[in-house]
Coordinates of C-alpha atoms and ligand atoms in Angstrom, one line a residue:
X1 CA -0.2 0.1 -0.1
X2 CA 1.5 3.3 -1.2
X3 CA 1.1 6.4 1.8
X4 CA -2.1 7.5 1.5
X5 CA -3.2 9.8 1.7
X6 CA -7.4 11.6 2.1
X7 CA -8.6 15.3 1.8
X8 CA -12.1 15.5 3.8
X9 CA -14.1 18.8 4.4
X10 CA -17.2 20.1 4.0
X11 CA -18.5 21.0 -0.1
X12 CA -16.6 24.4 -1.5
X13 CA -14.1 24.4 0.8
X14 CA -11.3 23.6 -2.1
X15 CA -10.4 20.5 -2.0
X16 CA -10.9 19.4 -6.1
X17 CA -8.1 22.2 -5.9
X18 CA -5.9 21.0 -3.1
X19 CA -6.5 17.5 -5.6
X20 CA -5.0 19.2 -8.7
X21 CA -2.5 21.2 -7.4
X22 CA -1.9 18.0 -5.7
X23 CA -2.0 15.5 -8.9
X24 CA 0.1 18.0 -10.7
X25 CA -3.3 17.9 -13.9
X26 CA -5.9 19.0 -14.2
X27 CA -8.3 16.4 -13.3
X28 CA -10.4 16.8 -11.1
X29 CA -13.0 19.8 -12.8
X30 CA -13.1 22.4 -10.2
X31 CA -16.7 24.0 -9.4
X32 CA -17.3 27.2 -8.4
X33 CA -21.0 26.5 -7.1
X34 CA -21.0 23.9 -3.9
X35 CA -22.0 20.5 -3.3
X36 CA -21.4 19.6 -7.4
X37 CA -21.3 15.9 -7.4
X38 CA -18.8 13.4 -9.0
X39 CA -17.1 10.2 -8.2
X40 CA -14.4 9.7 -5.2
X41 CA -10.8 10.3 -7.3
X42 CA -8.1 9.3 -6.3
X43 CA -4.4 9.8 -8.0
X44 CA -0.4 9.6 -7.3
X45 CA 0.3 13.3 -5.8
X46 CA 3.6 14.8 -5.7
X47 CA 4.2 17.4 -3.4
X48 CA 8.2 18.1 -3.3
X49 CA 9.9 14.6 -4.5
X50 CA 7.5 13.4 -1.9
X51 CA 5.1 10.9 -3.2
X52 CA 2.0 9.2 -2.7
X53 CA -1.7 8.6 -3.5
X54 CA -4.0 11.0 -2.4
X55 CA -7.5 10.7 -2.6
X56 CA -10.2 13.2 -2.8
X57 CA -14.2 12.7 -1.1
X58 CA -16.6 13.2 -3.7
X59 CA -19.0 16.6 -3.4
X60 CA -22.0 16.0 -2.6
X61 CA -25.2 17.0 -3.3
X62 CA -28.3 17.6 -1.1
X63 CA -30.8 16.1 -3.4
X64 CA -33.3 15.6 0.2
X65 CA -32.0 12.6 1.0
X66 CA -30.4 11.1 3.8
X67 CA -29.1 14.1 5.5
X68 CA -26.1 15.5 4.5
X69 CA -23.9 14.8 7.3
X70 CA -24.4 11.1 7.6
X71 CA -23.6 10.6 3.4
X72 CA -20.4 12.5 4.4
X73 CA -19.4 10.5 7.2
X74 CA -20.1 7.8 5.3
X75 CA -18.1 9.1 2.6
X76 CA -14.9 9.9 5.2
X77 CA -15.4 6.5 6.8
X78 CA -14.7 4.8 3.2
X79 CA -11.7 7.6 2.6
X80 CA -10.3 7.5 6.1
X81 CA -9.9 4.1 6.9
X82 CA -8.2 3.4 3.8
X83 CA -5.6 6.6 4.3
X84 CA -2.2 7.2 6.4
X85 CA -3.2 10.6 6.8
X86 CA -6.3 12.9 6.5
X87 CA -5.9 16.8 5.4
X88 CA -9.0 18.2 7.2
X89 CA -9.8 21.2 4.9
X90 CA -11.6 24.6 6.1
X91 CA -12.3 27.5 4.2
X92 CA -10.0 29.9 5.6
X93 CA -12.2 32.7 4.2
X94 CA -15.6 31.9 5.4
X95 CA -14.5 30.8 9.1
X96 CA -15.4 27.4 10.8
X97 CA -18.8 26.7 10.6
X98 CA -20.7 24.2 12.1
X99 CA -20.0 21.5 8.9
X100 CA -16.1 21.6 9.6
X101 CA -16.5 21.5 14.0
X102 CA -18.7 18.7 13.0
X103 CA -16.8 16.8 10.5
X104 CA -13.6 17.5 13.0
X105 CA -15.4 15.9 16.1
X106 CA -15.9 12.6 13.4
X107 CA -12.5 12.2 12.4
X108 CA -11.8 12.8 16.1
X109 CA -13.1 9.8 16.9
X110 CA -11.9 7.5 14.1
X111 CA -8.3 6.6 14.1
X112 CA -6.1 7.8 11.4
X113 CA -4.4 11.0 12.3
X114 CA -5.4 14.4 10.8
X115 CA -3.7 17.0 9.4
X116 CA -5.7 20.3 10.1
X117 CA -5.2 22.5 6.4
X118 CA -6.4 26.0 5.9
X119 CA -7.3 27.2 2.9
X120 CA -8.4 29.8 0.7
X121 CA -4.8 32.0 3.1
X122 CA -3.6 33.7 -0.3
X123 CA -3.8 37.4 1.0
X124 CA -5.3 39.2 4.1
X125 CA -8.5 37.7 4.0
X126 CA -7.8 34.5 5.5
X127 CA -6.0 35.2 8.6
X128 CA -9.6 35.3 10.6
X129 CA -10.3 32.6 9.8
X130 CA -7.4 30.8 9.8
X131 CA -6.6 32.4 13.7
X132 CA -10.3 30.4 14.5
X133 CA -9.6 27.5 13.1
X134 CA -6.9 26.6 15.9
X135 CA -10.4 26.4 18.1
X136 CA -11.1 23.3 16.0
X137 CA -8.9 21.5 19.1
X138 CA -7.5 19.3 16.4
X139 CA -3.6 21.3 16.6
X140 CA -1.9 23.7 14.4
X141 CA -3.2 24.4 10.9
X142 CA -1.4 24.6 8.0
X143 CA -2.3 27.9 6.4
X144 CA -2.0 26.6 2.0
X145 CA -3.5 28.4 -0.9
X146 CA -4.4 25.7 -3.0
X147 CA -4.9 27.6 -6.3
X148 CA -2.5 29.5 -5.6
X149 CA 1.3 27.0 -5.1
X150 CA 1.0 28.7 -1.5
X151 CA 2.3 26.8 1.3
X152 CA 3.3 23.6 0.3
X153 CA 6.4 23.3 1.9
X154 CA 4.4 23.3 5.3
X155 CA 2.4 20.7 4.1
X156 CA 5.5 18.2 3.2
X157 CA 6.6 19.0 6.8
X158 CA 3.4 18.5 7.8
X159 CA 3.3 15.4 6.1
X160 CA 6.7 14.0 6.8
X161 CA 7.0 12.6 9.6
X162 CA 3.8 10.2 8.1
X163 CA 5.6 9.6 4.8
X164 CA 8.1 8.4 7.4
X165 CA 6.2 6.6 9.6
X166 CA 4.7 5.2 6.9
X167 CA 7.6 4.4 5.1
X168 CA 7.5 6.0 2.7
X169 CA 10.3 8.8 3.0
X170 CA 13.0 7.5 4.9
X171 CA 14.5 10.7 7.9
X172 CA 18.0 11.4 6.2
X173 CA 20.9 9.7 4.7
X174 CA 19.0 7.5 1.4
X175 CA 15.7 8.8 1.2
X176 CA 15.0 7.7 -2.6
X177 CA 16.0 9.2 -5.5
X178 CA 13.5 12.1 -5.7
X179 CA 11.7 12.6 -9.5
X180 CA 12.4 15.3 -11.3
X181 CA 8.9 17.2 -10.9
X182 CA 8.1 17.6 -15.0
X183 CA 8.7 21.2 -15.6
X184 CA 5.9 23.4 -15.1
X185 CA 3.9 20.8 -13.5
X186 CA 3.2 22.6 -10.0
X187 CA 1.8 26.5 -9.8
X188 CA 2.2 26.6 -13.6
X189 CA 0.7 30.7 -14.5
X190 CA -2.8 30.1 -16.0
X191 CA -2.9 32.1 -18.8
X192 CA -6.7 32.0 -18.7
X193 CA -6.8 34.0 -15.5
X194 CA -6.0 37.8 -16.1
X195 CA -2.5 39.1 -14.5
X196 CA -3.1 41.3 -11.2
X197 CA -1.9 44.0 -11.3
X198 CA -2.6 47.2 -8.9
X199 CA -0.9 51.0 -9.3
X200 CA 0.2 52.7 -6.4
X201 CA 1.7 55.9 -5.7
X202 CA 1.6 59.1 -4.0
X203 CA -1.8 61.2 -4.3
X204 CA -1.4 63.7 -7.7
X205 CA 1.8 61.6 -9.5
X206 CA -0.9 60.7 -12.4
X207 CA -2.6 57.3 -11.1
X208 CA -5.8 57.8 -12.4
X209 CA -4.5 58.8 -15.5
X210 CA -2.7 56.4 -16.1
X211 CA -5.4 53.5 -15.1
X212 CA -8.0 56.2 -17.3
X213 CA -4.6 55.0 -20.5
X214 CA -4.2 51.6 -19.6
X215 CA -7.9 51.1 -19.7
X216 CA -9.3 53.3 -22.7
X217 CA -6.7 52.4 -25.1
X218 CA -7.4 48.8 -25.1
X219 CA -11.0 49.4 -24.6
X220 CA -12.0 46.3 -24.0
X221 CA -13.2 46.3 -20.1
X222 CA -15.7 44.5 -18.4
X223 CA -17.2 46.4 -16.0
X224 CA -15.9 46.9 -12.2
X225 CA -16.2 43.9 -10.4
X226 CA -17.4 43.3 -7.1
X227 CA -15.8 41.6 -4.7
X228 CA -11.9 40.5 -4.1
X229 CA -12.4 41.8 -0.9
X230 CA -15.4 43.7 1.4
X231 CA -14.5 46.6 -0.2
X232 CA -12.0 46.1 -3.5
X233 CA -13.1 46.3 -6.1
X234 CA -11.2 45.7 -9.8
X235 CA -11.5 46.4 -14.0
X236 CA -11.0 44.0 -16.1
X237 CA -9.5 44.3 -19.3
X238 CA -7.2 43.1 -22.3
X239 CA -3.6 43.9 -23.9
X240 CA -2.8 42.1 -26.4
X241 CA -5.3 39.4 -26.0
X242 CA -4.1 38.7 -22.2
X243 CA -6.1 39.6 -19.7
X244 CA -5.6 42.3 -17.3
X245 CA -7.2 42.7 -13.8
X246 CA -6.3 46.4 -12.1
X247 CA -7.4 45.8 -8.7
X248 CA -8.8 48.9 -6.1
X249 CA -9.6 48.2 -2.6
X250 CA -10.4 52.0 -1.7
X251 CA -14.2 50.9 -3.1
X252 CA -16.4 51.9 -5.5
X253 CA -16.6 55.7 -4.9
X254 CA -19.0 57.4 -7.3
X255 CA -20.5 55.3 -9.7
X256 CA -18.9 57.3 -12.9
X257 CA -15.5 58.0 -11.6
X258 CA -14.7 54.0 -11.9
X259 CA -11.9 54.6 -14.0
X260 CA -10.3 57.3 -11.1
X261 CA -11.1 54.5 -8.1
X262 CA -7.5 53.8 -9.0
X263 CA -5.7 53.6 -5.5
X264 CA -4.9 56.7 -3.5
X265 CA -2.6 56.5 -0.9
X266 CA -3.4 55.4 2.4
X267 CA -1.0 52.7 3.9
X268 CA -3.8 50.7 5.2
X269 CA -5.4 50.3 1.3
X270 CA -1.8 50.4 0.1
X271 CA -0.6 48.0 2.0
X272 CA -4.4 45.3 1.1
X273 CA -3.7 46.6 -2.6
X274 CA -0.4 45.4 -3.1
X275 CA -1.0 41.6 -1.6
X276 CA -3.8 41.2 -3.6
X277 CA -1.8 42.1 -6.1
X278 CA 0.8 40.1 -8.3
X279 CA 1.9 42.8 -10.6
X280 CA 2.3 46.5 -8.1
X281 CA 3.1 49.7 -10.3
X282 CA 4.6 51.7 -8.3
X283 CA 3.9 55.7 -9.2
X284 CA 6.5 58.3 -9.6
X285 CA 6.5 62.5 -10.6
X286 CA 9.2 62.7 -12.7
X287 CA 10.0 66.3 -10.9
X288 CA 10.1 64.8 -7.2
X289 CA 11.1 60.6 -7.5
X290 CA 11.8 58.5 -4.7
X291 CA 10.8 60.3 -2.1
X292 CA 10.4 58.9 2.2
X293 CA 7.1 57.7 0.9
X294 CA 7.4 56.4 -2.7
X295 CA 10.2 54.3 -0.9
X296 CA 8.0 53.0 2.6
X297 CA 5.5 51.6 -0.9
X298 CA 9.1 50.5 -2.5
X299 CA 9.9 48.1 0.3
X300 CA 6.0 47.1 1.2
X301 CA 5.9 45.7 -2.1
X302 CA 9.5 43.7 -1.9
X303 CA 7.7 42.9 1.6
X304 CA 4.7 41.5 0.7
X305 CA 6.8 39.3 -2.6
X306 CA 5.0 41.3 -5.4
X307 CA 6.6 42.0 -8.3
X308 CA 7.1 45.2 -8.0
X309 CA 7.9 47.9 -12.0
X310 CA 8.4 51.3 -11.8
X311 CA 6.8 53.8 -14.0
X312 CA 8.6 56.9 -14.1
X313 CA 5.4 59.4 -14.9
X314 CA 5.6 63.2 -16.6
X315 CA 8.2 62.7 -18.5
X316 CA 7.1 65.0 -20.9
X317 CA 7.9 67.6 -19.4
X318 CA 10.8 67.2 -18.1
X319 CA 13.9 69.4 -19.5
X320 CA 16.7 66.9 -19.8
X321 CA 15.9 63.4 -19.9
X322 CA 19.7 62.0 -20.2
X323 CA 20.9 64.1 -16.5
X324 CA 17.3 62.6 -14.8
X325 CA 17.3 59.9 -16.0
X326 CA 21.1 59.5 -14.4
X327 CA 20.2 60.6 -11.2
X328 CA 17.1 59.0 -11.5
X329 CA 19.2 55.8 -11.8
X330 CA 22.0 57.1 -8.8
X331 CA 18.9 57.9 -6.8
X332 CA 17.4 54.4 -6.7
X333 CA 21.3 52.8 -6.2
X334 CA 21.6 54.8 -3.4
X335 CA 18.3 54.2 -1.9
X336 CA 16.6 51.4 -2.7
X337 CA 18.8 48.5 -2.7
X338 CA 15.5 46.3 -2.2
X339 CA 14.9 47.0 -5.1
X340 CA 18.6 46.1 -7.7
X341 CA 17.5 45.6 -11.0
X342 CA 13.7 45.9 -10.9
X343 CA 12.2 47.1 -14.3
X344 CA 11.8 51.1 -14.4
X345 CA 9.7 53.2 -17.3
X346 CA 10.0 56.2 -18.2
X347 CA 6.5 57.5 -19.5
X348 CA 3.7 59.9 -20.1
X349 CA 0.3 59.2 -18.9
X350 CA -1.4 62.1 -20.4
X351 CA 0.4 61.4 -24.1
X352 CA 0.3 57.5 -23.5
X353 CA 3.6 57.8 -24.2
X354 CA 5.7 54.8 -22.7
X355 CA 2.8 52.8 -22.2
X356 CA 4.1 49.9 -23.5
X357 CA 7.1 49.2 -22.7
X358 CA 5.4 49.6 -19.4
X359 CA 3.2 47.2 -19.7
X360 CA 6.4 44.9 -21.5
X361 CA 7.8 45.4 -18.0
X362 CA 4.6 44.2 -15.9
X363 CA 4.4 41.3 -17.9
X364 CA 8.1 40.3 -18.2
X365 CA 8.3 40.6 -14.5
X366 CA 5.6 38.8 -13.9
X367 CA 6.7 36.0 -16.4
X368 CA 10.1 36.2 -13.8
X369 CA 7.6 36.2 -10.2
X370 CA 6.3 33.1 -12.1
X371 CA 9.2 31.1 -12.5
X372 CA 10.3 27.7 -11.6
X373 CA 13.2 26.6 -12.0
X374 CA 13.4 22.1 -11.6
X375 CA 15.4 21.1 -8.9
X376 CA 18.0 19.0 -10.9
X377 CA 19.2 22.3 -13.0
X378 CA 19.2 23.9 -9.1
X379 CA 21.5 21.1 -7.6
X380 CA 23.8 21.5 -10.6
X381 CA 24.7 25.5 -10.5
X382 CA 24.4 24.9 -6.5
X383 CA 27.6 22.1 -6.6
X384 CA 28.7 25.0 -9.4
X385 CA 28.2 28.0 -6.5
X386 CA 30.6 26.3 -3.8
X387 CA 32.7 24.6 -6.0
X388 CA 33.6 28.4 -6.3
X389 CA 33.6 29.4 -3.3
X390 CA 32.7 26.7 -0.5
X391 CA 31.2 27.7 2.2
X392 CA 33.4 29.3 5.5
X393 CA 34.4 26.5 7.3
X394 CA 32.8 26.3 11.7
X395 CA 34.6 26.9 14.0
X396 CA 36.9 23.8 14.9
X397 CA 37.6 23.6 11.5
X398 CA 34.8 21.6 10.7
X399 CA 33.5 21.8 7.5
X400 CA 29.9 23.4 6.1
X401 CA 27.6 21.0 4.8
X402 CA 24.8 21.9 2.7
X403 CA 22.8 19.3 1.0
X404 CA 20.6 19.8 -1.9
X405 CA 18.2 22.6 -2.8
X406 CA 14.5 22.9 -4.0
X407 CA 12.0 26.0 -5.7
X408 CA 9.3 25.6 -2.6
X409 CA 7.4 27.8 -4.6
X410 CA 7.2 30.7 -6.7
X411 CA 5.4 33.9 -7.1
X412 CA 8.1 35.4 -5.6
X413 CA 10.3 32.5 -6.3
X414 CA 11.2 30.6 -3.1
X415 CA 13.9 28.1 -1.9
X416 CA 15.5 26.2 -0.2
X417 CA 18.2 25.2 0.9
X418 CA 19.5 21.9 2.9
X419 CA 22.8 22.3 5.7
X420 CA 23.5 21.3 8.4
X421 CA 23.7 23.9 10.8
X422 CA 21.1 26.5 9.1
X423 CA 22.1 29.3 11.9
X424 CA 26.1 28.8 11.3
X425 CA 25.3 29.6 8.0
X426 CA 26.7 33.1 7.5
X427 CA 24.2 36.2 6.4
X428 CA 26.9 36.4 3.4
X429 CA 26.9 32.8 2.0
X430 CA 23.4 33.4 1.3
X431 CA 23.1 36.9 -0.6
X432 CA 25.8 35.0 -2.3
X433 CA 23.5 32.5 -3.0
X434 CA 20.8 34.5 -3.4
X435 CA 22.4 36.6 -6.2
X436 CA 23.9 33.9 -8.2
X437 CA 19.9 32.4 -8.9
X438 CA 19.0 36.2 -9.7
X439 CA 22.0 35.9 -12.2
X440 CA 21.6 32.4 -13.2
X441 CA 18.1 32.3 -13.4
X442 CA 17.1 35.7 -14.0
X443 CA 15.8 37.1 -11.4
X444 CA 16.3 40.6 -11.5
X445 CA 14.2 43.0 -9.9
X446 CA 11.9 40.1 -8.3
X447 CA 12.2 38.8 -4.9
X448 CA 13.8 36.1 -4.2
X449 CA 14.3 34.1 -0.4
X450 CA 15.7 31.5 0.7
X451 CA 15.3 29.3 3.8
X452 CA 17.9 27.3 4.9
X453 CA 16.5 24.3 6.9
X454 CA 18.9 21.8 8.8
X455 CA 18.0 17.9 8.4
X456 CA 15.0 18.4 6.8
X457 CA 16.3 18.0 3.3
X458 CA 13.3 14.9 1.7
X459 CA 15.9 13.6 -0.8
X460 CA 19.6 14.0 0.6
X461 CA 22.7 12.7 -0.4
X462 CA 23.4 9.3 -0.5
X463 CA 26.3 10.6 1.7
X464 CA 23.9 12.5 4.4
Ligands
GTP1 N1 -9.1 32.0 -2.8 C1 -9.0 31.2 -2.5 N2 -10.2 29.8 -3.6 C2 -10.1 28.5 -3.7 C3 -9.3 28.5 -2.9 N3 -8.8 26.5 -3.5 C4 -10.3 26.9 -3.9 N4 -10.6 27.4 -3.9 C5 -12.2 28.0 -5.3 O1 -12.7 27.7 -3.8 C6 -14.0 26.8 -5.0 C7 -14.3 25.5 -4.1 O2 -13.2 24.5 -5.0 P1 -13.4 23.2 -4.9 O3 -12.4 22.7 -5.2 O4 -14.2 22.8 -6.0 O5 -13.7 22.9 -4.0 P2 -14.1 21.4 -3.4 O6 -14.3 21.2 -1.8 O7 -13.8 20.1 -4.2 O8 -15.5 21.1 -3.2 P3 -17.0 20.8 -4.1 O9 -16.4 19.9 -4.7 O10 -17.7 20.8 -3.6 O11 -16.5 19.0 -2.6 C8 -13.7 27.3 -5.9 O12 -14.5 28.4 -6.5 C9 -12.0 27.9 -6.5 O13 -11.8 28.3 -7.5 C10 -8.1 29.3 -3.1 O14 -6.7 28.5 -1.8 N5 -7.8 30.3 -2.6
GTP2 N1 2.0 66.7 -17.3 C1 1.5 65.4 -17.2 N2 0.6 65.7 -16.3 C2 0.1 64.7 -16.0 C3 0.4 63.4 -16.7 N3 -0.2 62.2 -15.7 C4 -0.7 62.8 -14.9 N4 -0.6 64.0 -14.9 C5 -1.5 65.6 -14.6 O1 -0.8 65.0 -13.1 C6 -2.4 65.2 -12.5 C7 -2.6 64.6 -11.6 O2 -3.2 63.3 -11.7 P1 -4.0 62.4 -11.4 O3 -4.1 61.4 -12.5 O4 -5.5 62.2 -10.9 O5 -2.7 61.9 -10.3 P2 -3.5 60.9 -9.2 O6 -2.0 60.2 -8.6 O7 -4.2 59.4 -9.6 O8 -4.2 61.8 -8.2 P3 -4.5 61.6 -6.5 O9 -5.8 61.0 -7.6 O10 -4.8 62.1 -5.7 O11 -3.7 60.6 -5.5 C8 -3.5 65.6 -13.3 O12 -3.2 66.7 -13.2 C9 -2.6 65.2 -14.8 O13 -3.4 65.9 -15.2 C10 2.0 63.2 -17.2 O14 1.8 62.1 -17.5 N5 2.2 64.5 -17.6

């Protein structure tokens, strides 16, 4: 019997979405309506190289027959009976519902271990539900976003001990060789989904003008769409056949001015907007770039792990573009080292000049932000980096051992480095690796994260 994981939960919490993510193909149909009946599905899952069987329990239609609770119980019991571990999924955006409690109580009585998984945790909207779920008494929830592929490393860690117990993974040293995940198998950006961007910046820099220009130029606005979060609005349009979405959290102000509903700067709103976007365009006035507020926003974007593009607006009224450009570069270099390599576009929102360049930069940055590097390639590169520049010796002269690297997620590119004594790896060495990653895999100007972990390498080299 392979190591088997059952996905349990009430309708619409995202079981199919998680199943699809783990199995890596769009096998299951995801429905927006709760309770769409389908068969129980099983698939071969791969999570950071760990292979297992995954069972998705069917959706339930309340057809007035047996009570929904009774039918769920039946399905759950069948799935759980065959499983080594059950993932109890909740929708952290919806919070903990009585049906979730019902599941938790029922699962508690079964011998199968349960991992509580709080889904839909991308952005901030899931936070209250996540905290609330502690109250289910099922231990610490693992926060994930099945749809966005977030939290997969944490899920791996939560499953790890169970996998070891089931003999599917050995603690260290002689793990089975991982199968190289097919490129883009997990988290491959879906071209049919709109690219979500935001325009932020200080008052009067030209955000509204830019927004109008973007929407007006392409003329395919599909209208405001309520409800990314309660106060959010978004407008969609198409740019050269690519669906785009502009988000704004300030809410629909005046109906007649929806195009104008682009972020007015207030830090709270700006943070919210940043969290909801994939790419954030920070607009600055060419006459006054990079003041304190600009820097604050830029740092926020980087901290939140979003893709940043700098738009230097009102370029039409700049007298001496050459000098201005040089000043701009110097200023960026000294004030915003976090944003080194960030795409910077000069434009005029008023005349429309430079808008195409800006959109190119948005798409290019987004592509980098979504980049996934195959594990084998990553480790060949790592070996080379270590050979060129070995990590410093530990006190006492012992050699510092770096074992393995894997990309835990994209959006932004996030890597996990497995090493002995992670706390002793000097900061400068991490920086060396991060800079190397940027260079080798074409990741300039997007946040790159590197976590160093000890003793938890899922696919250690044979010699440990
Ligand atoms: N925001 C957000 N939505 C998600 C996430 N995962 C799933 N969803 C959405 O939640 C809805 C339900 O997802 P499904 O995967 O069909 O849920 P299910 O639990 O299999 O539902 P049943 O078939 O009714 O049992 C869909 O609209 C998904 O797009 C997530 O991580 N974040
Ligand atoms: N010369 C020039 N003026 C511009 C340009 N873009 C915007 N403006 C002007 O700058 C002023 C502010 O533009 P808005 O688009 O309202 O700026 P905003 O950032 O949305 O301002 P708030 O709503 O206050 O946050 C307006 O008078 C615009 O006409 C540009 O590219 N060149």
